[in-house]
């Protein structure tokens, strides 16, 4: 057995672990309305990773993606892909596959012709094209649909054609602009897992744009949260969820209850009440601050004493009980914090009849779960 | 129960009380409709309401089954009159002209058709009309496609307006005046020959030949073709072209593989309109052909108004109708009524 040569061959096939595929530096796009659509965005993306740009409508996601695709020139800043500036080549010579929000499939071609189009345009050997097309239709589970026209396919099937078409020429970079937005929830969740599978199978560097937080958490290696054209946070999904940098990120992912107050040493002062918590951004004591606590991190019980392992306990009243299927959402007002509706998830729908609206209840949480942010951000 | 309960009706979790609309909001019913009404009832709706009640009076709901027929009735009337005229022409094409009395013969005969079939001149006229129409279609579409593409796609509103004005201006001038303009520009002492003389060549005889007629026809037909192509091109999403580019097609290949196939309904429609209008054109061959380049319409005119041989003129007219119908029939058979945007199967 020739160990050294097989090890060498293996190493040659595995891409360098830490290569930067996409480098975005201080990119600003100003359409001339005064407020830039993208404001000094900077990030690096490792080769083979799946990045999601997440943000509310109008936050500049599409604009950023179009600049990375080279369809739009930034007002200032640089974008490089594998070390080369995006606009070094004319658009049709770039190695970027894109799935558009409205798919942009060719209606006058069959599914197979759509997938073959980039191969023909990029002058692949005509003898290899049929096999390649078949292989990619296989990958997106569309075997037998090759000769259908676009109007003979369902939304999800068209979706897959668009993905196959963007991937078939093995681009260095795959860009997805909310391609799942138009699908119903079930199909969307199915396609999210599909994305993940295909991306893992091919290892193509991918940037996905969405305003669906669940999609972002499910499919991504990295998430960038944008708001008002600015990158708010760039992190792994789990870190983003656990350690949001500011109250926007905390509020955008998951359901949180915010408590306005003033920063204090090791917590938050709300009127006469002292709540202990963890400071997530640097704020001096006495500055306006907002405490945030996630719905799944609040416990609920009949009395404060019944809440074990909670270091903050408050007595209150049930305002509403909402049945959400796999969980219940309680809305509770604490006696000590009038005017604040605490949102609490309870993952045992059987207990629906446990609390009546208007009944007394107690809520509690742990200090480490109460994040305290600068109120200005 | 300890205290009054604020009931949350919204399914979406409310983060804070502070985001709740306050109770001081004015009741919309209380405010006077005239000045603060958020939704002024549009004038257009008022007019529609009036028209609808008027229609109810003349055309009761119970008659609605016949509404479709009522709507096509005017068009049917028009087509009916046309068919009647056609039958009349067909009838007169079956009588020869009696040269001694200058009256149509009493008995029915196919002699007029025989005359046309035996005449080398008429064959040449027909062939010239067909060739002229075909060339006009080709050149017009070649010029109209880029023109309407730029008009539809240009980001500059100024360019779009300029192109539209340049397109509509000739419409206001009319065909005969335009033909006179061409006569002046292309004449032996016209602007074109002046310029050529400046360079030291010419003068050339640019008028009264076949190319001059085709030139005039293309000039005449261009606006029709552009106006028929523009909606077809507008219907192609810009993103589809961006997609083609990102998949590796340069602009020429995008145009060839994506824009032209997707604009096919418009191209077929424009081709049919330009083709039939050119085939039956009278003014351009008459004025720019100088009598030497007659199309079928000119031959028909001669028979009706010069030699007063109604029968022969009618026979030629029917042949022209047949020729045009066959060509349109072939086009529809080839491309399908659906490609004309008429919702056929394909
Ligand atoms: N071509 C343009 N001209 C002027 N303003 C633009 C243009 N394109 C986008 N904008 C503005 O830039 C901002 C960001 O737009 P963008 O399309 O990037 O938002 P988005 O995050 O993709 O939103 P959505 O989730 O709704 O798609 C918006 O305020 C938008 O109005
Ligand atoms: Mg967008």
XYZ file of C-alpha atoms and ligand atoms in Angstrom:
755
model
C 0.000 0.000 0.000
C 1.356 3.355 -1.001
C 0.292 5.553 1.863
C 2.114 8.705 0.997
C 0.596 9.023 -2.486
C -2.968 8.336 -1.330
C -2.604 10.872 1.451
C -1.274 13.373 -1.067
C -4.207 12.756 -3.385
C -6.669 13.229 -0.553
C -5.087 16.475 0.481
C -5.190 17.800 -3.060
C -8.932 17.258 -3.260
C -9.845 18.883 0.048
C -9.961 22.667 -0.332
C -7.778 24.773 1.921
C -9.788 25.182 5.114
C -9.306 28.902 5.657
C -9.514 30.448 2.184
C -11.571 33.590 1.882
C -13.981 33.256 -1.047
C -15.788 36.566 -0.757
C -14.291 39.698 0.734
C -16.500 42.760 1.150
C -14.788 45.936 2.357
C -16.534 49.168 3.374
C -19.144 48.787 0.661
C -21.617 51.660 0.477
C -24.457 52.076 -1.977
C -26.201 55.423 -2.105
C -29.073 55.761 -4.564
C -29.095 59.477 -3.870
C -31.994 59.504 -1.413
C -29.792 60.723 1.434
C -29.914 57.484 3.403
C -27.566 54.901 1.881
C -29.215 51.572 1.011
C -26.046 49.813 2.178
C -23.791 51.586 4.630
C -20.108 50.597 4.999
C -20.692 46.859 4.945
C -17.631 44.663 5.509
C -17.337 40.910 5.900
C -15.362 37.882 4.796
C -16.816 34.570 3.767
C -14.821 31.365 3.827
C -14.884 29.075 0.819
C -17.542 26.378 1.007
C -19.602 28.119 3.677
C -23.290 28.994 3.614
C -23.945 32.601 4.604
C -27.390 34.096 5.078
C -28.091 37.807 4.971
C -31.089 38.353 7.219
C -32.996 41.551 7.730
C -36.354 43.280 7.541
C -37.796 44.599 4.291
C -35.822 47.503 2.869
C -32.717 46.825 4.960
C -30.476 46.609 1.877
C -30.141 42.835 1.477
C -30.925 42.685 -2.236
C -28.757 45.714 -2.927
C -25.794 44.075 -1.186
C -26.364 40.805 -3.050
C -26.625 42.542 -6.431
C -23.343 44.302 -5.766
C -21.688 40.988 -4.901
C -23.104 39.551 -8.125
C -21.615 42.518 -9.962
C -24.974 43.692 -11.349
C -24.588 46.992 -9.515
C -21.493 49.032 -8.821
C -21.094 50.206 -5.217
C -20.783 53.932 -4.592
C -17.619 53.117 -2.666
C -15.821 50.084 -1.298
C -14.371 46.899 -2.761
C -15.698 43.424 -3.359
C -13.377 40.590 -4.309
C -14.266 37.017 -5.137
C -11.440 34.516 -4.761
C -9.000 37.390 -4.722
C -10.270 39.027 -7.925
C -12.382 42.199 -8.006
C -15.951 41.298 -9.080
C -15.922 43.654 -12.036
C -12.592 42.372 -13.391
C -14.558 40.291 -15.929
C -17.700 41.209 -17.904
C -20.854 39.788 -16.246
C -21.197 36.781 -18.552
C -17.652 35.590 -17.813
C -18.045 35.614 -14.034
C -18.382 32.329 -12.261
C -21.423 33.221 -10.182
C -24.643 31.219 -10.150
C -27.681 33.161 -9.074
C -31.198 32.100 -8.168
C -33.467 35.107 -8.513
C -36.382 36.036 -6.302
C -38.759 35.552 -9.240
C -36.652 32.634 -10.540
C -36.267 34.163 -14.044
C -36.550 30.788 -15.760
C -36.826 30.725 -19.551
C -40.485 29.939 -20.330
C -39.780 28.984 -23.946
C -37.421 26.209 -22.925
C -37.968 22.868 -21.209
C -36.561 22.159 -17.766
C -33.621 20.307 -19.323
C -32.982 23.117 -21.811
C -32.992 25.630 -18.977
C -30.373 23.595 -17.161
C -28.365 23.066 -20.358
C -28.394 26.778 -21.216
C -25.419 27.845 -19.062
C -23.420 24.827 -20.291
C -23.998 25.808 -23.902
C -23.248 29.472 -23.200
C -20.066 28.533 -21.391
C -18.975 26.239 -24.219
C -18.884 22.974 -22.326
C -18.072 19.965 -24.519
C -21.441 19.233 -26.224
C -20.928 15.493 -25.727
C -20.855 15.887 -21.947
C -23.855 18.224 -21.706
C -26.708 15.629 -21.701
C -25.130 13.574 -18.904
C -24.393 16.636 -16.878
C -27.929 17.976 -17.236
C -29.301 14.614 -16.211
C -26.988 14.487 -13.220
C -28.131 17.855 -11.940
C -31.827 17.153 -12.539
C -31.129 14.076 -10.466
C -29.515 16.158 -7.738
C -32.603 18.360 -7.400
C -34.878 15.301 -7.650
C -36.452 16.165 -10.982
C -35.766 12.956 -12.871
C -38.416 12.516 -15.553
C -39.388 16.175 -15.615
C -36.695 17.225 -18.091
C -38.995 17.767 -21.045
C -41.624 19.790 -19.183
C -42.019 23.485 -19.854
C -42.030 25.927 -16.977
C -45.808 26.360 -16.905
C -46.187 22.594 -16.562
C -44.197 22.544 -13.308
C -45.291 23.361 -9.758
C -43.738 26.243 -7.833
C -41.398 23.963 -5.927
C -40.353 22.144 -9.089
C -39.605 25.431 -10.849
C -37.561 26.322 -7.805
C -35.486 23.213 -8.280
C -34.953 23.916 -11.976
C -33.659 27.363 -11.024
C -31.281 25.834 -8.494
C -30.034 23.218 -10.953
C -29.535 25.899 -13.601
C -27.497 28.048 -11.213
C -25.334 25.135 -10.056
C -24.804 23.080 -13.210
C -21.790 25.031 -14.451
C -20.078 24.697 -11.063
C -19.859 28.372 -10.175
C -17.385 29.558 -7.582
C -20.209 31.304 -5.798
C -23.952 30.706 -5.505
C -26.244 33.637 -4.728
C -29.858 33.161 -3.636
C -32.210 36.149 -3.427
C -35.175 35.053 -1.315
C -35.995 32.278 -3.755
C -38.265 30.564 -1.238
C -40.328 33.613 -0.309
C -43.209 32.716 -2.622
C -43.621 29.117 -1.442
C -45.998 27.875 1.213
C -44.531 27.109 4.589
C -44.359 23.332 4.270
C -42.683 23.405 0.864
C -40.405 26.188 2.031
C -39.138 24.163 4.957
C -38.635 21.185 2.684
C -36.643 23.311 0.236
C -34.543 24.773 3.061
C -33.350 21.301 3.962
C -32.848 20.611 0.258
C -30.608 23.666 0.002
C -28.592 22.436 2.916
C -28.213 18.976 1.415
C -27.185 20.225 -2.033
C -24.808 22.780 -0.620
C -23.142 20.142 1.540
C -22.983 17.749 -1.397
C -21.328 20.247 -3.735
C -19.507 22.392 -1.195
C -20.190 25.572 -3.156
C -19.791 28.880 -1.334
C -23.306 30.269 -0.958
C -24.867 33.581 0.009
C -28.587 33.478 0.711
C -30.849 36.457 1.323
C -33.996 36.138 3.396
C -36.188 37.820 5.949
C -37.279 34.472 7.368
C -35.385 33.968 10.626
C -36.168 30.281 10.750
C -34.725 29.732 7.288
C -31.588 31.619 8.285
C -31.117 29.546 11.437
C -31.777 26.242 9.674
C -29.604 26.511 6.585
C -26.679 28.751 7.442
C -23.125 28.360 8.699
C -23.000 32.124 9.218
C -25.665 34.798 9.484
C -25.385 38.519 8.844
C -28.220 40.559 10.346
C -28.838 43.825 8.532
C -30.956 46.806 9.457
C -31.093 50.212 7.832
C -28.274 49.300 5.444
C -25.862 48.436 8.265
C -24.565 45.059 9.307
C -25.789 44.635 12.890
C -24.099 41.351 13.619
C -22.191 38.621 11.797
C -22.029 35.326 13.658
C -22.823 31.626 13.733
C -26.582 31.004 14.071
C -26.282 29.674 17.617
C -24.124 32.613 18.754
C -26.453 35.070 17.105
C -29.347 33.603 19.009
C -27.524 33.291 22.310
C -25.443 36.467 22.237
C -27.169 39.161 20.243
C -25.016 42.306 20.032
C -27.862 44.751 20.336
C -31.540 44.913 21.043
C -32.398 44.946 17.308
C -30.822 41.535 16.799
C -32.353 40.289 20.041
C -35.792 41.413 18.914
C -35.437 40.174 15.338
C -34.633 36.582 16.203
C -37.140 34.808 18.366
C -39.665 36.464 20.656
C -38.373 38.620 23.494
C -39.900 40.876 26.091
C -38.154 44.228 26.479
C -38.011 46.118 29.743
C -36.953 49.760 29.516
C -34.951 51.129 32.436
C -31.548 52.361 33.464
C -28.333 50.414 33.467
C -27.070 49.452 36.903
C -24.103 47.451 38.134
C -24.922 43.818 37.232
C -28.441 44.600 36.113
C -31.185 47.041 35.348
C -33.092 49.561 37.468
C -36.755 50.003 36.659
C -38.203 52.569 39.010
C -37.771 51.104 42.479
C -37.161 47.608 41.131
C -33.726 46.066 40.687
C -33.422 43.298 38.071
C -30.183 41.397 37.729
C -28.923 40.594 34.248
C -25.963 40.389 31.885
C -24.711 43.438 30.048
C -24.394 42.703 26.343
C -23.095 46.094 25.306
C -20.928 48.532 27.211
C -23.111 50.992 29.085
C -22.294 53.070 32.115
C -24.549 52.828 35.171
C -27.458 55.270 34.979
C -27.631 55.339 31.182
C -30.923 54.401 29.522
C -30.972 50.678 28.817
C -33.293 47.894 27.714
C -33.422 44.472 29.253
C -34.446 41.621 26.958
C -35.636 38.184 27.955
C -36.605 35.434 25.557
C -40.045 33.862 25.736
C -38.647 30.365 26.223
C -36.413 31.474 29.094
C -39.213 32.686 31.341
C -40.817 30.149 33.658
C -44.405 30.330 34.734
C -45.979 28.965 37.908
C -48.951 29.518 40.190
C -46.931 31.369 42.874
C -43.401 32.804 43.123
C -42.467 30.069 45.571
C -43.329 27.374 43.059
C -40.574 28.619 40.718
C -37.430 26.712 41.594
C -34.064 27.638 40.113
C -35.064 31.163 39.164
C -33.223 34.103 40.662
C -35.752 36.728 39.560
C -39.377 36.072 40.508
C -42.389 38.330 39.969
C -46.065 37.927 40.792
C -48.559 38.934 38.122
C -51.744 38.280 36.171
C -52.442 36.231 33.050
C -53.537 38.599 30.278
C -53.897 36.087 27.484
C -53.294 32.460 26.593
C -52.630 31.743 22.925
C -52.538 28.248 21.494
C -49.819 28.000 18.800
C -49.925 24.268 18.099
C -46.711 22.830 19.452
C -46.604 25.371 22.273
C -48.604 27.856 24.294
C -47.914 31.544 24.504
C -48.814 33.215 27.786
C -49.016 36.968 28.050
C -48.448 38.059 31.626
C -48.297 41.421 33.319
C -46.164 41.609 36.456
C -47.569 43.620 39.348
C -44.223 45.313 39.863
C -43.840 46.240 36.167
C -47.200 47.572 35.008
C -47.547 48.173 31.265
C -45.113 45.479 30.170
C -46.534 42.368 28.517
C -44.261 39.439 29.198
C -44.348 36.780 26.504
C -43.766 33.282 27.764
C -43.594 30.055 25.799
C -44.829 26.918 27.432
C -44.005 23.722 25.600
C -46.755 21.584 27.014
C -50.011 22.372 25.206
C -51.773 19.934 27.544
C -51.657 22.629 30.197
C -53.896 24.925 28.165
C -56.551 24.949 30.860
C -54.065 25.379 33.698
C -54.345 29.175 33.788
C -57.414 31.234 33.097
C -57.262 34.716 31.683
C -57.255 37.091 34.630
C -55.927 34.474 37.021
C -52.890 35.242 39.182
C -49.597 33.689 38.117
C -45.909 34.088 38.813
C -43.036 34.402 36.352
C -39.338 33.952 36.879
C -36.021 33.714 35.048
C -32.296 33.438 35.536
C -30.097 36.520 35.619
C -27.814 35.165 32.895
C -30.778 35.030 30.471
C -31.671 38.692 30.955
C -29.569 40.608 28.396
C -29.129 44.319 28.922
C -28.573 46.537 25.885
C -27.903 50.171 25.287
C -31.335 51.720 24.686
C -29.951 54.009 21.991
C -29.155 51.148 19.587
C -61.655 38.067 39.876
C -59.059 40.460 41.185
C -58.939 43.206 38.654
C -60.197 44.201 35.275
C -58.484 42.370 32.453
C -56.975 43.790 29.332
C -57.772 41.281 26.670
C -55.256 40.894 23.840
C -57.062 40.088 20.683
C -54.084 40.108 18.326
C -52.542 36.745 17.480
C -49.197 38.380 16.877
C -47.472 38.816 20.195
C -47.383 42.438 21.231
C -43.954 43.224 22.524
C -44.891 46.223 24.617
C -47.889 48.133 25.730
C -46.279 51.300 24.441
C -46.767 50.111 20.885
C -50.530 49.987 21.379
C -52.530 52.698 19.625
C -53.915 55.026 22.250
C -57.594 55.508 22.903
C -57.501 59.169 22.010
C -57.601 58.268 18.325
C -60.596 59.923 16.718
C -63.540 57.827 15.839
C -63.735 57.941 12.021
C -67.537 58.074 12.108
C -67.500 61.194 14.242
C -65.381 63.296 11.896
C -67.130 65.091 9.047
C -66.765 63.191 5.824
C -66.127 66.193 3.604
C -62.858 67.436 5.037
C -61.091 64.604 6.818
C -62.421 61.504 5.084
C -59.406 59.270 4.455
C -60.968 57.880 1.294
C -62.636 60.334 -1.084
C -64.974 58.381 -3.347
C -63.245 58.700 -6.752
C -65.035 60.596 -9.521
C -64.376 57.737 -11.891
C -66.330 55.387 -9.597
C -69.227 57.842 -9.465
C -69.301 57.932 -13.268
C -69.204 54.130 -13.404
C -72.089 53.937 -10.911
C -74.130 56.280 -13.108
C -73.334 54.343 -16.256
C -74.164 51.042 -14.585
C -77.578 52.179 -13.424
C -78.243 53.661 -16.882
C -77.260 50.344 -18.429
C -79.557 48.484 -16.047
C -82.404 50.615 -17.386
C -81.740 49.907 -21.080
C -80.376 46.389 -20.771
C -82.060 44.563 -17.888
C -80.122 41.894 -16.003
C -82.403 39.213 -17.421
C -80.967 39.913 -20.871
C -77.406 39.303 -19.694
C -77.319 36.003 -21.563
C -77.256 37.958 -24.805
C -74.732 40.548 -23.646
C -71.916 38.849 -25.525
C -73.834 38.995 -28.777
C -74.769 42.603 -28.173
C -71.111 43.477 -27.729
C -69.976 41.857 -30.985
C -73.003 43.059 -32.946
C -71.362 46.249 -34.322
C -68.304 44.298 -35.448
C -70.503 41.619 -37.018
C -72.397 44.328 -38.904
C -69.144 45.739 -40.254
C -67.854 42.331 -41.309
C -71.258 41.578 -42.842
C -71.078 44.661 -45.055
C -67.565 43.654 -46.071
C -68.730 40.165 -47.018
C -71.568 41.676 -49.045
C -69.132 43.878 -50.934
C -66.906 40.896 -51.531
C -69.816 38.899 -52.928
C -70.601 41.812 -55.199
C -67.030 41.923 -56.458
C -67.040 38.173 -56.946
C -70.184 38.507 -59.035
C -68.778 41.218 -61.261
C -65.505 39.314 -61.719
C -67.536 36.711 -63.613
C -68.522 39.142 -66.375
C -66.167 40.274 -69.151
C -66.243 43.762 -70.551
C -67.951 44.020 -73.909
C -65.555 46.356 -75.781
C -68.230 47.456 -78.298
C -70.857 48.579 -75.781
C -68.548 49.079 -72.779
C -71.054 47.107 -70.690
C -70.422 43.906 -68.716
C -71.414 40.740 -70.515
C -74.687 39.059 -69.605
C -73.414 35.520 -69.146
C -71.145 34.182 -66.433
C -67.614 33.317 -67.479
C -64.177 32.716 -65.994
C -62.579 34.609 -68.858
C -61.214 37.367 -66.590
C -59.290 34.822 -64.507
C -58.053 33.275 -67.723
C -56.795 36.696 -68.859
C -54.876 37.158 -65.605
C -53.407 33.655 -65.747
C -52.300 34.108 -69.367
C -50.743 37.519 -68.827
C -47.020 37.640 -68.115
C -47.459 41.213 -66.883
C -49.907 40.221 -64.133
C -47.706 37.365 -63.033
C -44.842 39.834 -62.790
C -46.991 42.291 -60.809
C -48.043 39.575 -58.389
C -44.524 38.305 -57.974
C -43.288 41.877 -57.436
C -45.950 42.511 -54.767
C -45.073 39.333 -52.918
C -41.330 39.966 -53.094
C -41.813 43.605 -52.091
C -43.991 42.617 -49.121
C -41.542 39.922 -48.023
C -38.540 42.248 -48.251
C -40.465 44.972 -46.426
C -41.299 42.557 -43.606
C -37.674 41.466 -43.261
C -36.171 44.959 -43.331
C -38.881 46.475 -41.145
C -38.513 43.821 -38.452
C -34.723 44.104 -38.577
C -34.993 47.828 -37.941
C -37.991 47.759 -35.590
C -36.641 45.152 -33.170
C -33.572 47.086 -31.993
C -35.550 50.320 -32.081
C -38.318 49.084 -29.801
C -35.822 47.207 -27.632
C -33.899 50.404 -26.929
C -37.165 52.280 -26.457
C -38.420 49.757 -23.895
C -35.151 49.156 -22.059
C -33.410 52.514 -21.957
C -33.069 53.850 -18.413
C -33.270 57.412 -19.729
C -36.760 58.878 -19.976
C -35.459 61.529 -22.390
C -34.254 58.946 -24.906
C -37.520 57.042 -24.636
C -39.525 60.186 -25.313
C -37.320 61.185 -28.233
C -37.754 57.733 -29.790
C -41.517 57.878 -29.303
C -41.808 61.333 -30.855
C -39.640 60.278 -33.807
C -41.994 57.328 -34.215
C -45.267 59.246 -34.078
C -44.309 62.310 -36.084
C -44.523 60.492 -39.448
C -47.973 59.208 -38.451
C -49.314 62.757 -38.499
C -47.892 63.448 -41.936
C -49.674 60.755 -43.896
C -48.483 58.400 -46.577
C -48.772 60.611 -49.661
C -46.961 63.601 -48.180
C -44.287 61.282 -46.912
C -43.859 59.761 -50.347
C -43.444 63.286 -51.752
C -40.780 63.916 -49.155
C -38.931 60.823 -50.293
C -39.306 61.968 -53.910
C -37.635 65.258 -53.040
C -34.851 63.762 -50.943
C -33.984 60.976 -53.384
C -34.556 62.982 -56.614
C -31.798 63.577 -59.177
C -31.213 67.000 -57.648
C -32.244 65.899 -54.140
C -30.308 66.077 -50.924
C -28.789 62.594 -51.248
C -27.452 63.203 -54.748
C -26.181 66.603 -53.616
C -24.114 64.969 -50.909
C -22.902 62.272 -53.318
C -21.970 65.006 -55.801
C -19.965 66.692 -53.095
C -17.909 63.529 -52.697
C -17.569 63.479 -56.470
C -19.850 60.618 -57.504
C -23.279 60.499 -59.048
C -25.833 61.739 -59.650
C -27.617 58.395 -59.456
C -31.166 57.563 -60.408
C -32.451 56.593 -56.954
C -36.165 56.772 -57.712
C -38.719 54.905 -59.798
C -37.190 51.483 -59.214
C -38.005 48.513 -57.022
C -35.581 49.361 -54.171
C -37.114 52.838 -53.908
C -40.573 51.306 -53.446
C -39.307 48.907 -50.768
C -37.495 51.792 -49.088
C -40.697 53.809 -49.005
C -42.680 50.855 -47.669
C -40.171 50.140 -44.901
C -40.234 53.796 -43.957
C -44.021 53.692 -43.864
C -44.298 50.416 -41.913
C -41.655 50.977 -39.250
C -43.955 52.694 -36.712
C -46.570 49.919 -36.990
C -43.951 47.278 -36.337
C -42.366 49.156 -33.429
C -45.747 49.720 -31.802
C -46.589 46.023 -32.102
C -43.198 44.882 -30.801
C -42.956 47.222 -27.816
C -45.606 45.452 -25.675
C -44.103 42.063 -26.505
C -40.683 43.262 -25.340
C -42.094 44.979 -22.257
C -43.589 41.626 -21.281
C -40.102 40.100 -20.993
C -38.902 40.646 -17.414
C -35.590 42.447 -17.271
C -34.471 39.914 -14.683
C -34.647 37.139 -17.293
C -32.004 38.937 -19.317
C -29.891 39.488 -16.218
C -30.249 35.763 -15.520
C -29.115 34.885 -19.038
C -26.074 37.110 -18.579
C -25.208 35.541 -15.246
C -25.484 32.114 -16.868
C -22.820 33.063 -19.387
C -24.601 34.610 -22.370
C -23.195 37.836 -23.759
C -25.728 40.359 -25.009
C -25.833 39.041 -28.580
C -26.563 35.505 -27.384
C -29.056 36.797 -24.810
C -30.833 38.560 -27.639
C -30.778 35.523 -29.888
C -31.604 32.806 -27.354
C -33.904 34.668 -24.989
C -35.262 37.989 -26.254
C -36.182 36.948 -29.796
C -37.878 33.647 -28.841
C -39.779 35.331 -26.035
C -40.824 38.210 -28.329
C -42.091 35.792 -30.974
C -45.796 36.650 -30.595
C -44.952 40.283 -31.226
C -42.672 39.453 -34.138
C -45.287 37.258 -35.823
C -48.003 39.851 -35.274
C -45.866 42.699 -36.568
C -44.756 40.593 -39.539
C -48.380 39.810 -40.469
C -49.510 43.418 -40.214
C -46.547 44.763 -42.162
C -46.805 41.970 -44.726
C -50.502 42.395 -45.502
C -50.319 46.195 -45.503
C -47.340 46.158 -47.895
C -48.847 43.519 -50.150
C -51.928 45.643 -50.665
C -50.190 49.028 -50.712
C -51.008 51.496 -53.434
C -49.337 54.855 -52.791
C -45.690 53.841 -52.460
C -45.519 51.762 -55.688
C -47.518 54.425 -57.513
C -45.411 57.388 -56.432
C -41.945 55.948 -55.878
C -42.290 53.364 -58.662
C -43.306 55.919 -61.235
C -45.626 53.527 -63.059
C -42.885 50.997 -63.693
C -43.194 49.183 -60.354
C -46.914 48.418 -60.055
C -48.168 46.269 -57.199
C -51.505 44.430 -57.409
C -53.408 47.384 -55.951
C -52.100 49.607 -58.762
C -53.195 47.083 -61.384
C -56.666 46.954 -59.811
C -56.842 50.748 -59.819
C -55.915 50.811 -63.504
C -58.662 48.366 -64.387
C -61.335 50.179 -62.406
C -60.466 53.777 -63.184
C -58.364 53.813 -66.371
C -59.650 51.047 -68.625
C -62.930 50.808 -66.741
C -62.780 47.007 -67.013
C -64.643 46.283 -63.783
C -64.664 42.540 -64.325
C -60.914 42.214 -64.683
C -60.348 44.607 -61.757
C -62.707 42.546 -59.588
C -60.898 39.336 -60.549
C -57.557 40.895 -59.560
C -59.050 42.153 -56.314
C -60.311 38.685 -55.413
C -56.926 37.215 -56.223
C -55.330 39.751 -53.860
C -57.772 38.849 -51.090
C -57.068 35.153 -51.651
C -53.308 35.700 -51.653
C -53.408 37.693 -48.429
C -55.688 35.193 -46.703
C -53.501 32.266 -47.714
C -50.398 33.992 -46.346
C -52.075 34.825 -43.027
C -53.434 31.267 -42.891
C -49.966 29.835 -43.407
C -48.510 32.097 -40.707
C -51.177 31.082 -38.196
C -50.753 27.404 -39.084
C -46.995 27.720 -38.591
C -46.937 29.721 -35.395
C -50.409 29.075 -33.973
C -53.004 31.663 -33.016
C -51.542 31.557 -29.492
C -48.360 33.223 -30.638
C -50.432 36.238 -31.642
C -51.474 36.544 -28.031
C -54.901 35.088 -28.791
C -54.664 32.353 -26.201
C -54.478 29.355 -28.514
C -52.995 26.074 -27.384
C -49.503 26.941 -28.527
N -32.717 51.190 -7.803
C -32.994 51.838 -6.662
N -33.131 53.183 -6.643
C -33.391 53.844 -5.499
N -33.534 53.253 -4.299
C -33.406 51.929 -4.243
C -33.132 51.141 -5.415
N -33.055 49.842 -5.054
C -33.288 49.821 -3.727
N -33.489 51.057 -3.226
C -33.720 51.411 -1.814
O -32.698 50.854 -1.040
C -33.198 50.312 0.166
C -32.798 48.854 0.286
O -33.449 48.117 -0.731
P -33.254 46.566 -0.918
O -33.965 46.170 -2.151
O -31.815 46.235 -0.848
O -34.015 46.006 0.360
P -34.196 44.491 0.819
O -33.471 44.365 2.108
O -33.825 43.569 -0.260
O -35.754 44.448 1.115
P -36.830 43.272 0.807
O -36.725 42.290 1.917
O -38.126 44.015 0.865
O -36.524 42.716 -0.541
C -34.698 50.525 0.134
O -34.999 51.637 0.935
C -35.017 50.814 -1.304
O -36.081 51.710 -1.410
Mg -34.962 42.185 -1.604
